[in-house]
mmCIF file of C-alpha atoms in Angstrom:
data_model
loop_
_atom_site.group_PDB
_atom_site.id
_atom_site.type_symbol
_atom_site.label_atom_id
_atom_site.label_comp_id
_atom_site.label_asym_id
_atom_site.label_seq_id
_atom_site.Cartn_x
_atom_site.Cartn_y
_atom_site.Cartn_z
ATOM 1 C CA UNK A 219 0.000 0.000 0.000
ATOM 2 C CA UNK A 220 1.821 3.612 -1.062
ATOM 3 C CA UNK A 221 1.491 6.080 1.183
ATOM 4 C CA UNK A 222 0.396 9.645 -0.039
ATOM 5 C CA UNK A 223 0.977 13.235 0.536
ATOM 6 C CA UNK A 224 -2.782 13.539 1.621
ATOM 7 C CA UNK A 225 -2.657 10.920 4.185
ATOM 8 C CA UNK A 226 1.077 11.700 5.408
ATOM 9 C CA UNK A 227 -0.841 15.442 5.936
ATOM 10 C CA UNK A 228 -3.579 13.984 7.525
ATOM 11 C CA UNK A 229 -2.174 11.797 9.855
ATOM 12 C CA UNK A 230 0.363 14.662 10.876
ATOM 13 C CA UNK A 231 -2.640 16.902 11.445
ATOM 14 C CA UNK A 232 -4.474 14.474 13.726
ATOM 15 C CA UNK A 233 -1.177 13.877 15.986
ATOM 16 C CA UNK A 234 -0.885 17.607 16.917
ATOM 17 C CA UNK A 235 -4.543 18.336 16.733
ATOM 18 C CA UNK A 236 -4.658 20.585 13.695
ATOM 19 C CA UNK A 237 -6.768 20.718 10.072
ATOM 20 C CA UNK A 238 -5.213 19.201 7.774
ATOM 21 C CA UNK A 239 -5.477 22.048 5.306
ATOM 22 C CA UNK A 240 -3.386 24.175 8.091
ATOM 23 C CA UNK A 241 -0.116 22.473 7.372
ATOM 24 C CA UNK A 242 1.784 23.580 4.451
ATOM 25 C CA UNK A 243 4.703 21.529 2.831
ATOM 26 C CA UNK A 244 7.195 23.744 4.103
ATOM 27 C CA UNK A 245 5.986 24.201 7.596
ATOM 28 C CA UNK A 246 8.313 23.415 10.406
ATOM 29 C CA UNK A 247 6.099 20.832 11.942
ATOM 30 C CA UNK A 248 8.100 21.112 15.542
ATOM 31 C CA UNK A 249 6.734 24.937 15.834
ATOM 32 C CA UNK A 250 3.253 23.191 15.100
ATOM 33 C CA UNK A 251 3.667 20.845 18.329
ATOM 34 C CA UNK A 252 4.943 17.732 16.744
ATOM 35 C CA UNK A 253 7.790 15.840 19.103
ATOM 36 C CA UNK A 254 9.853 13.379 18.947
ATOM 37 C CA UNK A 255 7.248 11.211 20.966
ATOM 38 C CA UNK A 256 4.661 12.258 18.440
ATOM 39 C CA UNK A 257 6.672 11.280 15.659
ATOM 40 C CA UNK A 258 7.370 7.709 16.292
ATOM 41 C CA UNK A 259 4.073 7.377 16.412
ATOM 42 C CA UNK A 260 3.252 9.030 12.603
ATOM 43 C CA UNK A 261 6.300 6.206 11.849
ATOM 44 C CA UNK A 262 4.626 3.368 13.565
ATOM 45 C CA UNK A 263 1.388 4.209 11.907
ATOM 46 C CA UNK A 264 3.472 4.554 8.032
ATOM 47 C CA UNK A 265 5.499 1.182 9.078
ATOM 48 C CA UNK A 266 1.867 -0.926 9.460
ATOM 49 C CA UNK A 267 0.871 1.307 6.006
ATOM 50 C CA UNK A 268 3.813 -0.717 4.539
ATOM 51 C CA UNK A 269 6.678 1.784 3.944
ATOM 52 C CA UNK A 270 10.108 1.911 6.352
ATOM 53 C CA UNK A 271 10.309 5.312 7.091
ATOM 54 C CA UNK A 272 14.061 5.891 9.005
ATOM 55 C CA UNK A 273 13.295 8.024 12.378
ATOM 56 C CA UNK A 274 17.057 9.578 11.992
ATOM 57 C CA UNK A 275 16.024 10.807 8.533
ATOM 58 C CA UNK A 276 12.627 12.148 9.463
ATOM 59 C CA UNK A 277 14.499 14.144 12.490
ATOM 60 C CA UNK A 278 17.305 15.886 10.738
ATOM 61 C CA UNK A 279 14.083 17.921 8.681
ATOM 62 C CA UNK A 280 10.331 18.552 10.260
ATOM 63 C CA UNK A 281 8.278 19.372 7.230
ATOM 64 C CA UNK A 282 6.678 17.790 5.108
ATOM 65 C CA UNK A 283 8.020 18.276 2.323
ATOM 66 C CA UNK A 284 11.329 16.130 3.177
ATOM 67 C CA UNK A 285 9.047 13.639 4.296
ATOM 68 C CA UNK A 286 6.879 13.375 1.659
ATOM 69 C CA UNK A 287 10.167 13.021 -0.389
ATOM 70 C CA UNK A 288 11.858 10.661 1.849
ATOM 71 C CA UNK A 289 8.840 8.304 1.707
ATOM 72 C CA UNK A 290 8.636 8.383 -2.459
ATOM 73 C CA UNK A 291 12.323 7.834 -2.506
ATOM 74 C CA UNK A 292 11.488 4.931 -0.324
ATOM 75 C CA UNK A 293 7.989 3.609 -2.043
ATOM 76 C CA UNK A 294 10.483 3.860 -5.032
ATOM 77 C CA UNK A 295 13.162 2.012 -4.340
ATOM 78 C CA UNK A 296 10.046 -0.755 -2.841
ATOM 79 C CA UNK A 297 9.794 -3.614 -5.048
ATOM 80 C CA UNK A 298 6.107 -3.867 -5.892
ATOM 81 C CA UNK A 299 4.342 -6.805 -3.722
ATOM 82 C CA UNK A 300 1.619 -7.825 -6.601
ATOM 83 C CA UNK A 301 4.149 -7.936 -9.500
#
């Protein structure tokens, strides 16, 4: 199952209690209230999603944006489970 940017936004929004539509790609999601307790949650919930996401890698940038393209570069590099 990919992941998308939607649901990535989504599930960030419902961690730190915020509309979706209220965090932008380039928001620093720590300023928002996201923590580091908060965010191995969001990579428990994309882990049982089926992606890998590295916590390390996540941490070194809080928006979405690096997110969103650390989790293509790994649905990517994925080898596809149906083919």
């Amino acid at each position: 199952m990919a992941i998308t940017l939607e649901k990535m936004r989504a599930d960030i929004a419902e961690m730190i209690g915020e509309e979706p539509e209220a965090i932008g790609l380039d928001d620093n999601l720590m300023d928002l209230g996201l923590d580091s307790m908060r965010l191995m949650n969001l990579i428990l919930i994309w882990q049982e999603a089926g992606i890998d996401p590295d916590f390390g890698e996540f941490a070194e940038s809080f928006t979405l944006a690096a997110w969103w393209d650390a989790v293509q570069a790994r649905q990517a590099a994925k080898p596809d489970a149906a083919g």
